[in-house]
Amino acid sequence: MNALLSLNVHAPFAAPSSFSFYDHSRLQLEEEDGHDHREDALAADKVTIKKRKLCLLLENDSNKNKIRKVSKNMKCGPIVNNDSIVRLKRFITGEMYGLDMKLVIQKVLYESDMKKDQNRLNMPIKQLETKPHEFLTDDEIRMADKDGIEVRVVGSMMQMYARPLWLKKWPMKKTDNYVLKTNWNNFVADNEGLKKDILIQVWAFRKDRQLCFAIVPVERTDAVEDAA
């Protein structure tokens, strides 16, 4: 009787707590066919772990791609109308007798805009505030599509820049762009405030019926990353 009591008391602790019905069934199979099924179980576990790791890698890569895709686009917020813009409008319409002044784009100067080897200001057509046919004539649109148009540009110093720039349309995979190129690097060097990550506005206007542009930096208080 004492032996039975002793056996009953220790019986619950005789087997490990992890011992399950699955383990019992596996032992029965090993006794029947003489094969160690633990290797099969370990192999199956390894396959499962590899699949989980692969899923995690794919998920992480997908998230990174989403982040990269989002980071390329940046909302510039509402159109800025501060003292710099008021002063620019007075200069163009007053001192220069410019006409038909229209906002072409408000954008952030990206690293690619400031690279010396690029020598151009990029203006994606999808981001334009004014449609091309509203600030360009039909002839100018055709010229921009081909060889480009020589234009004069007003800078932040409130004077017409001595060297001309060229307006050219560059077809791209995702969107066509207008660019202001040739002498862009010189224009940046000679006009204060044009730096990477600065918000700018580009305006089109007419001087003696000739197409001109104005490029000025504005405060970047409303620029936020798109969550282009």
C-alpha positions as CSV (number, residue, x, y, z in Angstrom):
1,M,0.0,0.0,0.0
2,N,2.8,2.4,0.9
3,A,4.5,1.5,-2.4
4,L,1.3,2.3,-4.3
5,L,0.9,5.6,-2.5
6,S,4.5,6.5,-3.2
7,L,3.9,5.6,-6.9
8,N,0.8,7.7,-7.1
9,V,2.5,10.7,-5.5
10,H,5.4,10.7,-7.8
11,A,3.6,9.6,-11.0
12,P,2.7,13.2,-12.1
13,F,6.3,14.2,-12.1
14,A,7.6,11.1,-13.8
15,A,7.3,12.5,-17.3
16,P,8.3,16.0,-18.5
17,S,5.6,18.6,-18.7
18,S,6.3,19.0,-22.5
19,F,5.4,15.3,-23.1
20,S,2.3,15.4,-25.2
21,F,-0.1,13.1,-27.1
22,Y,2.0,13.9,-30.2
23,D,5.2,12.6,-28.4
24,H,3.4,9.5,-27.3
25,S,2.1,8.8,-30.8
26,R,5.6,9.4,-32.3
27,L,7.1,6.9,-29.8
28,Q,4.5,4.3,-30.8
29,L,5.4,4.9,-34.5
30,E,9.1,4.5,-33.8
31,E,8.4,1.2,-32.0
32,E,6.4,-0.1,-34.9
33,D,8.6,0.9,-37.9
34,G,12.0,1.4,-36.2
35,H,12.4,4.9,-37.7
36,D,13.3,7.9,-35.6
37,H,10.6,10.4,-36.4
38,R,12.2,13.1,-34.5
39,E,14.4,13.9,-37.5
40,D,11.3,14.3,-39.6
41,A,9.8,16.7,-37.1
42,L,13.0,18.7,-36.9
43,A,13.1,18.9,-40.7
44,A,9.5,20.1,-40.8
45,D,10.2,22.7,-38.2
46,K,13.2,24.0,-40.2
47,V,11.1,24.4,-43.3
48,T,8.4,26.2,-41.3
49,I,11.0,28.6,-39.8
50,K,12.5,29.3,-43.3
51,K,9.0,30.1,-44.6
52,R,8.3,32.4,-41.8
53,K,11.7,34.2,-42.3
54,L,11.0,34.5,-46.0
55,C,7.5,36.0,-45.3
56,L,9.1,38.5,-42.9
57,L,11.7,39.5,-45.4
58,L,9.2,40.0,-48.1
59,E,7.0,42.0,-45.7
60,N,9.9,44.2,-44.6
61,D,11.0,44.8,-48.2
62,S,7.5,45.7,-49.2
63,N,7.3,48.2,-46.4
64,K,10.7,49.7,-47.4
65,N,9.5,50.1,-51.0
66,K,6.4,51.9,-49.7
67,I,8.5,54.2,-47.6
68,R,10.9,54.9,-50.5
69,K,7.9,55.5,-52.8
70,V,6.3,57.9,-50.4
71,S,9.5,59.8,-49.6
72,K,9.9,60.9,-53.2
73,N,6.8,62.9,-53.0
74,M,6.5,66.0,-50.9
75,K,3.5,68.2,-50.3
76,C,4.4,71.8,-50.2
77,G,1.2,72.8,-48.4
78,P,-1.0,75.8,-49.4
79,I,0.4,78.4,-51.9
80,V,2.5,80.9,-50.0
81,N,1.8,84.6,-50.4
82,N,4.2,86.4,-48.2
83,D,6.2,89.6,-48.4
84,S,8.7,88.2,-50.9
85,I,5.9,87.3,-53.4
86,V,4.2,90.7,-52.9
87,R,7.5,92.4,-53.6
88,L,8.1,90.2,-56.7
89,K,4.7,91.0,-58.1
90,R,5.2,94.7,-57.6
91,F,8.6,94.5,-59.3
92,I,7.4,92.6,-62.3
93,T,4.1,94.4,-62.9
94,G,5.4,97.8,-61.8
95,E,9.1,98.4,-62.6
96,M,9.3,95.9,-65.4
97,Y,5.8,96.5,-66.9
98,G,5.4,92.7,-67.1
99,L,2.0,91.2,-68.0
100,D,0.1,88.0,-67.6
101,M,1.9,86.9,-64.5
102,K,1.0,83.3,-63.5
103,L,2.3,80.8,-60.9
104,V,3.8,77.9,-62.7
105,I,4.9,75.7,-59.7
106,Q,5.6,75.8,-56.0
107,K,8.1,73.1,-55.2
108,V,11.0,72.1,-52.9
109,L,14.5,72.3,-54.3
110,Y,15.7,68.7,-54.2
111,E,19.3,67.4,-54.3
112,S,18.9,66.6,-58.0
113,D,18.0,70.2,-58.7
114,M,21.2,71.4,-57.0
115,K,23.7,68.9,-58.5
116,K,26.3,70.7,-60.6
117,D,26.3,67.9,-63.2
118,Q,22.6,68.2,-63.7
119,N,22.5,72.0,-64.3
120,R,18.7,72.2,-64.4
121,L,15.6,72.9,-62.4
122,N,13.0,70.2,-62.7
123,M,9.3,71.0,-62.9
124,P,7.1,67.9,-63.2
125,I,4.0,68.7,-65.3
126,K,1.7,66.8,-62.9
127,Q,2.7,69.3,-60.2
128,L,2.2,72.5,-62.2
129,E,-0.2,75.0,-60.7
130,T,-1.0,76.4,-64.1
131,K,-1.5,74.2,-67.2
132,P,1.1,74.6,-69.9
133,H,-1.3,76.0,-72.5
134,E,-2.3,78.7,-70.0
135,F,1.2,80.2,-69.8
136,L,2.7,79.0,-73.1
137,T,1.5,79.6,-76.6
138,D,0.9,76.7,-79.1
139,D,4.2,77.6,-80.8
140,E,6.1,77.7,-77.5
141,I,4.7,74.3,-76.6
142,R,6.0,72.9,-79.9
143,M,9.4,74.6,-79.5
144,A,9.7,73.3,-75.9
145,D,9.0,69.8,-77.2
146,K,11.8,70.0,-79.8
147,D,14.9,72.2,-79.2
148,G,13.6,74.4,-76.3
149,I,13.0,78.1,-75.8
150,E,15.5,80.7,-74.7
151,V,14.0,82.6,-71.8
152,R,15.0,85.4,-69.4
153,V,14.6,84.9,-65.7
154,V,14.2,87.2,-62.7
155,G,15.8,86.1,-59.5
156,S,15.7,86.7,-55.7
157,M,17.7,89.9,-56.2
158,M,14.8,91.4,-58.0
159,Q,16.5,92.0,-61.3
160,M,16.6,90.3,-64.7
161,Y,19.4,87.8,-64.8
162,A,22.0,88.6,-67.4
163,R,22.4,85.1,-68.8
164,P,19.4,83.4,-70.5
165,L,18.1,79.9,-69.5
166,W,16.3,77.4,-71.7
167,L,12.9,75.9,-71.2
168,K,12.8,72.3,-72.5
169,K,10.3,69.5,-72.1
170,W,11.8,66.2,-71.0
171,P,9.7,63.1,-71.5
172,M,10.0,60.7,-68.6
173,K,8.6,57.2,-67.7
174,K,6.2,58.4,-65.0
175,T,5.6,62.0,-66.0
176,D,6.8,64.6,-68.5
177,N,8.8,67.4,-67.0
178,Y,9.6,70.9,-68.0
179,V,13.1,71.9,-67.1
180,L,15.0,75.3,-66.9
181,K,18.5,74.4,-68.0
182,T,21.7,76.0,-69.3
183,N,23.1,78.5,-66.9
184,W,21.0,77.2,-64.0
185,N,24.1,76.6,-61.9
186,N,25.2,80.2,-62.5
187,F,21.7,81.5,-61.7
188,V,21.7,79.6,-58.3
189,A,25.2,80.9,-57.4
190,D,24.2,84.5,-58.2
191,N,20.9,84.5,-56.4
192,E,20.6,84.3,-52.6
193,G,18.4,81.7,-50.9
194,L,18.3,79.0,-53.5
195,K,19.5,75.9,-51.5
196,K,18.5,72.3,-51.1
197,D,15.2,71.7,-49.3
198,I,14.1,75.3,-49.7
199,L,10.6,76.0,-51.0
200,I,10.5,78.1,-54.2
201,Q,7.9,79.5,-56.5
202,V,8.3,79.8,-60.3
203,W,6.3,82.4,-62.1
204,A,5.8,83.0,-65.8
205,F,5.1,86.4,-67.3
206,R,5.4,88.4,-70.5
207,K,7.9,91.2,-71.1
208,D,7.3,92.9,-74.5
209,R,5.4,89.7,-75.4
210,Q,8.4,87.6,-74.7
211,L,8.2,84.6,-72.3
212,C,10.0,85.2,-69.0
213,F,10.2,83.5,-65.6
214,A,10.8,84.5,-62.0
215,I,12.2,82.2,-59.4
216,V,12.2,83.1,-55.7
217,P,12.6,81.2,-52.4
218,V,9.7,81.4,-50.0
219,E,9.4,80.3,-46.4
220,R,9.0,76.5,-46.1
221,T,6.7,76.6,-43.1
222,D,4.0,74.4,-44.7
223,A,6.1,71.8,-46.5
224,V,5.4,68.3,-45.2
225,E,6.3,64.9,-46.4
226,D,3.4,63.0,-48.2
227,A,2.3,60.1,-46.0
228,A,5.9,62.3,-54.7
